[in-house]
CSV table of C-alpha atoms in Angstrom, one decimal:
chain,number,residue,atom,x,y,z
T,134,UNK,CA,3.2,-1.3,-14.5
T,135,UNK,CA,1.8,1.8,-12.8
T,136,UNK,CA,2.3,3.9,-16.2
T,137,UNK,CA,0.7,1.0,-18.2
T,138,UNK,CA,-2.8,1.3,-16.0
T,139,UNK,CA,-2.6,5.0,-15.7
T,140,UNK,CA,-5.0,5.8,-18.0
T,141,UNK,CA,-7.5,3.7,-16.9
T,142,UNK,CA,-10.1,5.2,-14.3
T,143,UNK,CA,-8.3,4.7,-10.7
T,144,UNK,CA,-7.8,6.5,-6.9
T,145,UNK,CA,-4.6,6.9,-8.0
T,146,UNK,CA,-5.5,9.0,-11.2
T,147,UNK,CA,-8.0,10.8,-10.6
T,148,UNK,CA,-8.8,14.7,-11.5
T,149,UNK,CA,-8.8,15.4,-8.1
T,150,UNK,CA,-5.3,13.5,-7.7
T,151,UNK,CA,-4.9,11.2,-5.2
T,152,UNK,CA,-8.8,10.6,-4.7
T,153,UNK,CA,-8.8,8.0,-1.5
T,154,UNK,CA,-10.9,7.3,1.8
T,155,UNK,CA,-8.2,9.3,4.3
T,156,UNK,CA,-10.2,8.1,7.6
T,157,UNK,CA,-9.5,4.7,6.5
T,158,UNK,CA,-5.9,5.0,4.8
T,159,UNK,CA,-4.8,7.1,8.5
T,160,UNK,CA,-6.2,4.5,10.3
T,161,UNK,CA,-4.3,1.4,8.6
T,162,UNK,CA,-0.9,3.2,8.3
T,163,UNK,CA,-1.2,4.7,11.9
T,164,UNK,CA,-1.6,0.6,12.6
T,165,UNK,CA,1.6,-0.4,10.3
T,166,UNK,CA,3.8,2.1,11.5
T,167,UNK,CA,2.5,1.0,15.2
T,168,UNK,CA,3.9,-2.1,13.9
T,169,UNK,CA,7.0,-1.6,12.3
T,170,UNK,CA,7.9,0.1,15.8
T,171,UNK,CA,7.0,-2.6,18.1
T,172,UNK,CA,8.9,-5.1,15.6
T,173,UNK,CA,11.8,-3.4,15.5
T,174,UNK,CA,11.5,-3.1,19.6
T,175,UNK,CA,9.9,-6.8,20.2
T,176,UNK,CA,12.5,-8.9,17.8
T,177,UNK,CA,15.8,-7.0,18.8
T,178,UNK,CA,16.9,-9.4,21.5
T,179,UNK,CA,16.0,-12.7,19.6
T,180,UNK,CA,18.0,-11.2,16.2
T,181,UNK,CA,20.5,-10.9,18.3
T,182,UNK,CA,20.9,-14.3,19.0
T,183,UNK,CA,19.6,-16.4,15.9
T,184,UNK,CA,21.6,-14.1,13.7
T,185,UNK,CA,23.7,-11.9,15.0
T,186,UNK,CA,22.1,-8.2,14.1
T,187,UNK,CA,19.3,-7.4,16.6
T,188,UNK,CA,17.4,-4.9,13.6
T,189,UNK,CA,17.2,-8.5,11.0
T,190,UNK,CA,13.7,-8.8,11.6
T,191,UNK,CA,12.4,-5.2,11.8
T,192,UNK,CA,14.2,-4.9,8.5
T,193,UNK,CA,13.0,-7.7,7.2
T,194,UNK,CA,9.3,-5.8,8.3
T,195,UNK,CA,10.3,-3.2,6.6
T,196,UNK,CA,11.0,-5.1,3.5
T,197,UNK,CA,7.1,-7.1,3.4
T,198,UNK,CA,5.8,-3.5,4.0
T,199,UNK,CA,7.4,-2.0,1.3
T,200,UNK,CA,6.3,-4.6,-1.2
T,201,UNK,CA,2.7,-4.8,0.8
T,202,UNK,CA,2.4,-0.9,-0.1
T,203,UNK,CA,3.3,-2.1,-3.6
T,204,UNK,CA,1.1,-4.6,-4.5
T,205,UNK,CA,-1.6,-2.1,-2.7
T,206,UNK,CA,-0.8,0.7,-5.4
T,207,UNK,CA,-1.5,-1.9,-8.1
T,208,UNK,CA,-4.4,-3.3,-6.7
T,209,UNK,CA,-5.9,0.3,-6.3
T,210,UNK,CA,-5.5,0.4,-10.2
T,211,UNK,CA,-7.7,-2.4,-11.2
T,212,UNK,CA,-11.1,-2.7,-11.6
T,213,UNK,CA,-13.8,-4.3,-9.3
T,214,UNK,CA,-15.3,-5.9,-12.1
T,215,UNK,CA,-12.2,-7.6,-13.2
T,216,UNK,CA,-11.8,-9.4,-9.6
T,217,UNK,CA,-15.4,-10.1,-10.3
T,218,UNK,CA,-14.7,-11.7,-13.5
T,219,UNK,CA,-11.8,-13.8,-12.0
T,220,UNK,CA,-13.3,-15.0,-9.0
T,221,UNK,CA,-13.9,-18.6,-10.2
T,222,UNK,CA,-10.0,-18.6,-11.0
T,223,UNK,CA,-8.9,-16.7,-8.0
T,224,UNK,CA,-10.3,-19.9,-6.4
T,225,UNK,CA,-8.9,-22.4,-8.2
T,226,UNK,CA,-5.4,-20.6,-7.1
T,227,UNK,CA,-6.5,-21.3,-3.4
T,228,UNK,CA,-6.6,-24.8,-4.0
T,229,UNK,CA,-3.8,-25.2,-5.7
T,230,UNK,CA,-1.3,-23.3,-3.1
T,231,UNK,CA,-3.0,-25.1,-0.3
T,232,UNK,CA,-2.5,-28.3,-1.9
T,233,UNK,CA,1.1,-27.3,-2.7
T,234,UNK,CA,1.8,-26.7,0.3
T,235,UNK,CA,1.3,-30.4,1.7
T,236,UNK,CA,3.7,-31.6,-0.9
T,237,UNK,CA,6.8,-32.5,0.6
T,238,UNK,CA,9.9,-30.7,-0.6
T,239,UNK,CA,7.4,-27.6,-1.6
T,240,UNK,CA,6.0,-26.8,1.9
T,241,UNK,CA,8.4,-25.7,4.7
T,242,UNK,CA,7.6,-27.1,8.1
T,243,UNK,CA,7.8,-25.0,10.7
T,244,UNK,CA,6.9,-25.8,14.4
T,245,UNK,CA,5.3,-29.4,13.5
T,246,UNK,CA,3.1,-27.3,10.9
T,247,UNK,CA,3.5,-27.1,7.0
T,248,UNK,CA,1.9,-23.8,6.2
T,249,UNK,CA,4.8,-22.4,4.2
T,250,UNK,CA,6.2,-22.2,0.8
T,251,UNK,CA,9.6,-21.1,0.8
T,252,UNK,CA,10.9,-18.9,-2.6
T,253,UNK,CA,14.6,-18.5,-1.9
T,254,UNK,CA,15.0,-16.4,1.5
T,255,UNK,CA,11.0,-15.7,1.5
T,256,UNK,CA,8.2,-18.0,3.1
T,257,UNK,CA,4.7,-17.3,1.3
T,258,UNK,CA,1.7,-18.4,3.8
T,259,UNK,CA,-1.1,-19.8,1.4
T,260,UNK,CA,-3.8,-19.9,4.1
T,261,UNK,CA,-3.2,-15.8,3.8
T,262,UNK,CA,-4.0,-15.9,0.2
T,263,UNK,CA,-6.8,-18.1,0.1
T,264,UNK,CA,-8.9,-16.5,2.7
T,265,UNK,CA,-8.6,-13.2,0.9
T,266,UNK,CA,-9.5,-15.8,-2.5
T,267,UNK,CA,-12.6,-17.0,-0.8
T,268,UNK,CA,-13.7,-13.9,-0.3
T,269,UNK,CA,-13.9,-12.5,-3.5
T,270,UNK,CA,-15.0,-16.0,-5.1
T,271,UNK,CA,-18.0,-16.6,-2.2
T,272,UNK,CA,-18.8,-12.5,-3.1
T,273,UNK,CA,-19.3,-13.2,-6.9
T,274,UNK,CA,-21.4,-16.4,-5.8
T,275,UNK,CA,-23.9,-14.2,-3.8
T,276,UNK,CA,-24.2,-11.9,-6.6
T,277,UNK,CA,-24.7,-14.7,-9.2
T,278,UNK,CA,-27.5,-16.7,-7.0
T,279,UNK,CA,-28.3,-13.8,-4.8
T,280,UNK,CA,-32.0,-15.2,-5.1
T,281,UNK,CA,-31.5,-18.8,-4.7
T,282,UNK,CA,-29.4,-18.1,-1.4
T,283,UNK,CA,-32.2,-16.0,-0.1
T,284,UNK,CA,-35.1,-18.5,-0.8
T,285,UNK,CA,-33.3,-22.1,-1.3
T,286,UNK,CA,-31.9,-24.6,1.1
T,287,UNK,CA,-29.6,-25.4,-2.3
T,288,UNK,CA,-28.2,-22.1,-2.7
T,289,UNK,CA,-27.2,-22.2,0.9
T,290,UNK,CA,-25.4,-25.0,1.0
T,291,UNK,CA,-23.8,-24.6,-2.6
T,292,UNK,CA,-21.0,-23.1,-1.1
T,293,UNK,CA,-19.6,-25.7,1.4
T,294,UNK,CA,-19.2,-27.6,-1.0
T,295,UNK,CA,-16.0,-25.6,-2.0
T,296,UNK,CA,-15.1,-24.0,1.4
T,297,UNK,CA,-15.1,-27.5,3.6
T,298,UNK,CA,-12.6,-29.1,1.3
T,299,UNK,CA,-10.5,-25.9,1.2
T,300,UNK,CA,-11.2,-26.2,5.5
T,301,UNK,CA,-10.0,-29.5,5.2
T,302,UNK,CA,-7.0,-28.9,3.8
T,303,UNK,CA,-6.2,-25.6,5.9
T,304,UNK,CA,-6.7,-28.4,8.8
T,305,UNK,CA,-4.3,-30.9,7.1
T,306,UNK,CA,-1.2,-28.0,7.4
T,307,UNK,CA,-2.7,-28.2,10.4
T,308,UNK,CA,-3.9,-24.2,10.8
T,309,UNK,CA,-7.0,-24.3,12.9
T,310,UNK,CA,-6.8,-20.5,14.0
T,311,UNK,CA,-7.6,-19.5,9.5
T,312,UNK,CA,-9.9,-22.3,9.2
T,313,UNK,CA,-11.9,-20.2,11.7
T,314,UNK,CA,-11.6,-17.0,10.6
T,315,UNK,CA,-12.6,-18.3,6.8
T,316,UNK,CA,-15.0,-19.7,7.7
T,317,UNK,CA,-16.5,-17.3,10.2
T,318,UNK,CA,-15.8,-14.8,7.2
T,319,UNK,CA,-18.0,-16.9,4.7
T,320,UNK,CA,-21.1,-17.4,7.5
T,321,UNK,CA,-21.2,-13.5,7.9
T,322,UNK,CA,-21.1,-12.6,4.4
T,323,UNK,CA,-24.0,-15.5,3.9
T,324,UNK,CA,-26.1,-13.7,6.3
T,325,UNK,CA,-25.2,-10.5,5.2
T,326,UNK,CA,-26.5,-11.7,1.5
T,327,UNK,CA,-30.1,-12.7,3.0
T,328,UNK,CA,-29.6,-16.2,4.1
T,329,UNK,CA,-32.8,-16.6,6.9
T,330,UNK,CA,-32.3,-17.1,10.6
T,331,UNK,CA,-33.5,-20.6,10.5
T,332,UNK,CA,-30.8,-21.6,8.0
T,333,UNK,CA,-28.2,-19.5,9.2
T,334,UNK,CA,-29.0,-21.0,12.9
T,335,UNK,CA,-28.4,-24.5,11.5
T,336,UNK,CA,-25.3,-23.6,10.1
T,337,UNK,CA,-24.1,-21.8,13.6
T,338,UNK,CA,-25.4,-25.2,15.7
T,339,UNK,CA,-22.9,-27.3,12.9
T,340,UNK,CA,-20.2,-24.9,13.4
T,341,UNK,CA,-20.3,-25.2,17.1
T,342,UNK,CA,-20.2,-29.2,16.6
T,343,UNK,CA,-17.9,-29.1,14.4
T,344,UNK,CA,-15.0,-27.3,16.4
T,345,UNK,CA,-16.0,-29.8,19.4
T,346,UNK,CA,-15.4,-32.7,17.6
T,347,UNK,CA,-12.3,-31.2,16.0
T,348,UNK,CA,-11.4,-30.4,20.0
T,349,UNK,CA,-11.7,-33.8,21.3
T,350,UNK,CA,-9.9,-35.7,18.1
T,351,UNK,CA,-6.1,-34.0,18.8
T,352,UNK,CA,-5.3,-34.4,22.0
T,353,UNK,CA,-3.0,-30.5,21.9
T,354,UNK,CA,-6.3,-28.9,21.0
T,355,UNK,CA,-7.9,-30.3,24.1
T,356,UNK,CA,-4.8,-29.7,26.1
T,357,UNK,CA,-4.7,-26.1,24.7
T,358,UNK,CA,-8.8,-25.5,26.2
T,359,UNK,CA,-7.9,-27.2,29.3
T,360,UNK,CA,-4.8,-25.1,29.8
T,361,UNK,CA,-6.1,-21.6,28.8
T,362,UNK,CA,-8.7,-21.9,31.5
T,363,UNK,CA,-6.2,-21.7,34.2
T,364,UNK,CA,-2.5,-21.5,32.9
T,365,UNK,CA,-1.0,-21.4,36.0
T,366,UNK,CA,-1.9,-25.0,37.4
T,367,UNK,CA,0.8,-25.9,34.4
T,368,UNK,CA,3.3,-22.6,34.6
T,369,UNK,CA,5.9,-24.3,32.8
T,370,UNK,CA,4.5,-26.7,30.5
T,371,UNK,CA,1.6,-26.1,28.8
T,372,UNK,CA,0.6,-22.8,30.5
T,373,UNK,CA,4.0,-21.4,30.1
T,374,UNK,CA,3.2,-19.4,26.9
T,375,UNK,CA,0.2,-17.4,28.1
T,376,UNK,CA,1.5,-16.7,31.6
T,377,UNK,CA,4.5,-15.0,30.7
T,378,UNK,CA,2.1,-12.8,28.3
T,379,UNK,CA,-0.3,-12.2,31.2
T,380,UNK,CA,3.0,-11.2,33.2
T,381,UNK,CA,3.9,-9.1,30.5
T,382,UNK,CA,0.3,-7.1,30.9
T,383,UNK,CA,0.9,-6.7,34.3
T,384,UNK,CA,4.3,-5.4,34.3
T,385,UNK,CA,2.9,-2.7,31.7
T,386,UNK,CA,0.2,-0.9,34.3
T,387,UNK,CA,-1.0,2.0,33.2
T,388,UNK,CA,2.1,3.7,31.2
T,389,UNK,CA,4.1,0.9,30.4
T,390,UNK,CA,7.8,0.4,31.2
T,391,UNK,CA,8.9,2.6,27.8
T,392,UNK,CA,9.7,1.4,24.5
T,393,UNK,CA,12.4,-0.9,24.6
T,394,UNK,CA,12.3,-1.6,28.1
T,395,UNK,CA,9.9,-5.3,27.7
T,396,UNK,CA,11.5,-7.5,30.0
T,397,UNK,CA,9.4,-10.7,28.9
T,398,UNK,CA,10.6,-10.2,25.0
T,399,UNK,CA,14.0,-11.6,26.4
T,400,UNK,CA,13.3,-15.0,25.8
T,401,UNK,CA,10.6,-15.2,28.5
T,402,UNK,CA,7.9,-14.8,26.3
T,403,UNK,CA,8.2,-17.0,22.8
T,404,UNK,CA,6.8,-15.7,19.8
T,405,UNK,CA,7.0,-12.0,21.1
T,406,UNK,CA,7.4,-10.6,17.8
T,407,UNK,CA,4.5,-12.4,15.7
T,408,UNK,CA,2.1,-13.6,18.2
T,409,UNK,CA,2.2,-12.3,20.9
T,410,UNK,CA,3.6,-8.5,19.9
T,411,UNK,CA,0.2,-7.1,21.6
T,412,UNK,CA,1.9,-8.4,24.7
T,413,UNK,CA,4.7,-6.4,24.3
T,414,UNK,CA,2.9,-3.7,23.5
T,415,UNK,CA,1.1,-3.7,26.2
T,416,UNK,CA,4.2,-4.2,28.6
T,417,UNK,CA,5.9,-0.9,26.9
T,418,UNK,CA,3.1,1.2,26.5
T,419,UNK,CA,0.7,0.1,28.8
T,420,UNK,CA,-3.0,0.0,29.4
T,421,UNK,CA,-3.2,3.5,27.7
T,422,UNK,CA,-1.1,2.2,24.6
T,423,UNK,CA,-3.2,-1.1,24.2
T,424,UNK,CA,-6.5,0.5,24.2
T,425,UNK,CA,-5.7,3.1,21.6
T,426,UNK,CA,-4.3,0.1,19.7
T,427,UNK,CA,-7.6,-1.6,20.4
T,428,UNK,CA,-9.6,1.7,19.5
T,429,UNK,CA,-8.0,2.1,16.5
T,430,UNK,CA,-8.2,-1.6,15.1
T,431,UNK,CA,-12.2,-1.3,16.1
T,432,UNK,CA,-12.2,2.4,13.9
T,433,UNK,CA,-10.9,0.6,10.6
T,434,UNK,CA,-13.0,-2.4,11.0
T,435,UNK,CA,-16.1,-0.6,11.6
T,436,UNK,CA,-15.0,1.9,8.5
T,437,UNK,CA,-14.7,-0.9,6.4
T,438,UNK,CA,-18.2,-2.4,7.3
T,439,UNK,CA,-19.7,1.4,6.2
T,440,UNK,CA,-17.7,1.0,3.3
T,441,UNK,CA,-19.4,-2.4,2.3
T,442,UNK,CA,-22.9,-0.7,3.5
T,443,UNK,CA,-22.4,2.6,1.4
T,444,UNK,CA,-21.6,-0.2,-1.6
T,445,UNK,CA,-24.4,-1.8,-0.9
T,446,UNK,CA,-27.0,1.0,-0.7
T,447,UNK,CA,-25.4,1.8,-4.4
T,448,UNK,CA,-26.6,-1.2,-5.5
T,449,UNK,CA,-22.7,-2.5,-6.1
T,450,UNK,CA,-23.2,-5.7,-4.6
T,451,UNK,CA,-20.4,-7.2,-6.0
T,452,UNK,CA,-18.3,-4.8,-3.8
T,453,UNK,CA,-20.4,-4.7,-0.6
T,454,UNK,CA,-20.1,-8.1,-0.1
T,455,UNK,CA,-16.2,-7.8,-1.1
T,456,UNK,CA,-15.8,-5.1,2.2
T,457,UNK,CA,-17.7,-7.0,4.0
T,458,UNK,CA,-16.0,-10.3,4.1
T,459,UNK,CA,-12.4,-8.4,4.5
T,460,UNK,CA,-13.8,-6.7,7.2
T,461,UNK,CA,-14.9,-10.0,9.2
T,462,UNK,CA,-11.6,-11.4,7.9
T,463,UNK,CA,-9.6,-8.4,10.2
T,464,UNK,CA,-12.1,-8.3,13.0
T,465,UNK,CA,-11.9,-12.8,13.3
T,466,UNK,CA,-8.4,-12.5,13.3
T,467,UNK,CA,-7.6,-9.5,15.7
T,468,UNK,CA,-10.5,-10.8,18.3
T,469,UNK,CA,-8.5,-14.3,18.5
T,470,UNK,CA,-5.1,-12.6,18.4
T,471,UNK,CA,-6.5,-10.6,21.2
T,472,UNK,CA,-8.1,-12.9,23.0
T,473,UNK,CA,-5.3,-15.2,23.0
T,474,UNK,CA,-2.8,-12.9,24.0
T,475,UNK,CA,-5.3,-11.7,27.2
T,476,UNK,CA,-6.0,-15.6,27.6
T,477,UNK,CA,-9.8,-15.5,26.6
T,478,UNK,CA,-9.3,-17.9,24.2
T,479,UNK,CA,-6.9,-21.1,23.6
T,480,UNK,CA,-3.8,-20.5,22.7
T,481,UNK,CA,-3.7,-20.2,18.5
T,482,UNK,CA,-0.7,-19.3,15.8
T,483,UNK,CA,-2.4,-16.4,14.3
T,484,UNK,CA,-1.1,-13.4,13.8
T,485,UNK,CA,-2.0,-9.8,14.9
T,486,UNK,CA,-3.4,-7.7,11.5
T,487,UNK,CA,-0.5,-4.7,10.3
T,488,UNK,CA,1.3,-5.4,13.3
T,489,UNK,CA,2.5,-9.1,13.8
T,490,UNK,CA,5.9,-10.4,12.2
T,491,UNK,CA,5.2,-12.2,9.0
T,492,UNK,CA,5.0,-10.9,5.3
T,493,UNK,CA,2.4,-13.0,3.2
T,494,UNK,CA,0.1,-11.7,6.3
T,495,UNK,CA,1.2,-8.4,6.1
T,496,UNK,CA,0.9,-8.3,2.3
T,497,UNK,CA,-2.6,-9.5,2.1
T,498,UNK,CA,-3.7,-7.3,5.1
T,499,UNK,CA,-2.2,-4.3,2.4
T,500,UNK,CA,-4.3,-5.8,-0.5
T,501,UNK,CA,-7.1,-5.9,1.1
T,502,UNK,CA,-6.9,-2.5,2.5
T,503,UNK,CA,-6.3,-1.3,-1.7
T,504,UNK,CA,-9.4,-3.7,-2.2
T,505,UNK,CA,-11.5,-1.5,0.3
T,506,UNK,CA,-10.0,1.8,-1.1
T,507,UNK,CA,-11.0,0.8,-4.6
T,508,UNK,CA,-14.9,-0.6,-3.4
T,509,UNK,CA,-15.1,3.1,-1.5
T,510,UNK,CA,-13.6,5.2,-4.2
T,511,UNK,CA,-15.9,3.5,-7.2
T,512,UNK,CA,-19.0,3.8,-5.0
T,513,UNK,CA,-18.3,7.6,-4.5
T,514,UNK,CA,-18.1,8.1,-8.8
T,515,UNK,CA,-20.7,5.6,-9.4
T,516,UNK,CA,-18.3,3.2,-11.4
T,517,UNK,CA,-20.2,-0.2,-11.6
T,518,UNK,CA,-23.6,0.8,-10.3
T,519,UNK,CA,-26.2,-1.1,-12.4
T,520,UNK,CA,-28.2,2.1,-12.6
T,521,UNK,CA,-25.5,4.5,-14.0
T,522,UNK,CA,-24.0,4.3,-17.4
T,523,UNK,CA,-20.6,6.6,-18.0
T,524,UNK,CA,-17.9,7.1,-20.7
T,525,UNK,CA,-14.1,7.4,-20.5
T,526,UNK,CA,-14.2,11.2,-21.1
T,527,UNK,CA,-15.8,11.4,-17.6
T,528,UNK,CA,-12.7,10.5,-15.5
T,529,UNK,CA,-9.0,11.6,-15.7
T,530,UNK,CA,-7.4,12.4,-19.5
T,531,UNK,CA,-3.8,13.1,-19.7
T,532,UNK,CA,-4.3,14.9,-22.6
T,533,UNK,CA,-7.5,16.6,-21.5
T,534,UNK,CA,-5.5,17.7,-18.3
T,535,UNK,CA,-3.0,19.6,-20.0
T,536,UNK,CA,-5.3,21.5,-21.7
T,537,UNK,CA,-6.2,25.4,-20.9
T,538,UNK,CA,-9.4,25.7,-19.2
T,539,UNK,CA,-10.7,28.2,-21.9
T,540,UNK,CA,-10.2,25.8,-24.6
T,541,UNK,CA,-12.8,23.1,-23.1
């Protein structure tokens, strides 16, 4: 596959070589090595137990990373414009896995949820793939009617007509913790695009009443704001969950107890390995180890908005709004995770960016770093700015290559 695309202008294959955004690259792999570790440290004791080799799940990690890092590689190799051209598709996709997922004897339930195909000994999460879907789709969309979202009530409100049915059936699986982040995703990249405060105000004032009325309709989502509040008025019910993380917090201090040493990843603490791994973290390696862990998730979020802003002043709009939406998509989902696991927020099954448990989320988190990569790396040579023109003789020739420099 990689040979196939080669000679086709990429990162990868480049006349400078390997031609990619290092700030941003470091930062990501600094996060899912992070993660492998605190896998492979978080999950030994419950491997142990459900299946008799404490290292299944850290190898199973290491697995999703590998193919993560895979399906990055590729993605580096294809064109902007084509994911541009495919949007409308990509979409259509979305709908059908989350719509394949309610089918019983397809989806996999898990937990009293169906969010989960299963392939053989693999579970792919749709919800994973179709925020990354909506993305790019909602993107193309601003681009197309870039004018009628600016200066129309119409083109505002064009697009919920496709995300709140694709909310609705995220809320069918039920996952309430993606319909926020998607959603949350699509209202920034709207503003971002030049949607007015009066309209963007109305749609913050139905957001708000919308997750109130979803509150008060399941009774677990009101339990789950009435516990959060104060966990320990219900320490082993409903509270049980987020006090053993906040124990787990303050066991770590300063230094943490040293990796390996959680106490609360013995069974105390469920979901310590997808979840709740900051908690861990934090327990091992402390207050020093979760603020570096915070500092560098808040360093490769704010990368990736400059990314969408360099885009952006290169007229690549296409792309801007691409890195801008992936970035809301990691910073949603690691300020719930966060707040969750600190017990800011109610508690919510969504994972941790590059370092929770869980491959489709740890494949699409890869993808969408490739996806950045690509946006920065074709704004730097100018490939798809409206205003510049180029030929394939301007990037890397095999041929060309191995020819002497005299000869040229």
């Amino acid at each position: 596959m990689l040979a196939f695309l080669r000679p086709y202008p990429s990162p990868l294959f480049s006349r400078r070589g390997l031609d990619l955004d290092f700030p941003l690259l470091a930062g990501c792999l600094a996060l899912l090595g992070l993660g492998l570790v605190m896998i492979a440290s978080a999950s030994t004791e419950v491997a142990a137990v459900n299946v008799g080799s404490p290292l299944y799940y850290m190898l199973r990690h290491l697995v999703y990373l590998v193919i993560g890092l895979g399906a990055a590689a590729v993605v580096l190799l294809i064109p902007l414009e084509t994911w541009q051209r495919l949007s409308g598709m990509a979409l259509l996709a979305a709908f059908a896995l989350l719509v394949l997922v309610l089918v019983p004897g397809i989806g996999r339930e898990v937990n009293g949820s169906m969010r989960w195909i299963g392939f053989g000994a693999f579970n792919v999460q749709p919800s994973e793939i179709a925020k990354l879907f909506v993305v790019i789709y909602l993107a193309g969309y601003l681009v197309r009617r870039q004018a009628e979202v600016r200066e129309s009530w119409a083109g505002f409100f064009k697009p919920f007509v496709v995300l709140l049915p694709m909310a609705g059936l995220l809320l069918l699986e039920p996952d309430f913790g993606a319909t926020v982040v998607m959603m949350g995703a699509a209202a920034a990249m709207l503003f971002l695009g030049g949607v007015g405060l009066l309209r963007f105000g109305l749609l913050v004032a139905l957001a708000v009443g919308a997750l109130f009325v979803l509150v008060q309709t399941q009774e677990y989502r009101l339990q789950r704001l009435i516990t959060f509040t104060d966990p320990w008025a219900d320490q082993y019910g409903s509270g049980y969950q987020l006090t053993q993380a906040l124990i787990a917090f303050g066991r770590g201090e300063w230094f943490g107890v040293g990796l390996g040493n959680s106490i609360q990843k013995q069974f105390y603490l469920p979901e310590a390995h997808t979840d709740f791994v900051f908690a861990v973290l934090a327990e091992e390696l402390g207050m020093l180890g979760a603020l570096v862990t915070v500092g560098l998730f808040a360093f490769v979020c704010v990368r990736a908005l400059y990314i969408g802003l360099w885009a952006e002043k290169a007229k690549q709009f296409f792309a801007a709004y691409v890195a801008y939406g992936l970035a809301f998509l990691w910073i949603g989902q690691f300020l719930i995770n966060i707040g969750v696991n600190i017990g800011l927020l109610p508690t919510k099954g969504l994972t941790l960016p590059f370092l929770s448990y869980g491959g489709s989320s740890l494949v699409i988190c890869c993808v969408s770093l490739a996806l950045l990569l690509r946006i920065e790396w074709e704004r730097r040579t100018q490939l798809g700015s409206e205003d510049v023109d180029f030929q394939e003789s301007d990037f890397f020739d095999g041929k060309r290559a191995q020819e002497p420099a005299n000869a040229r």
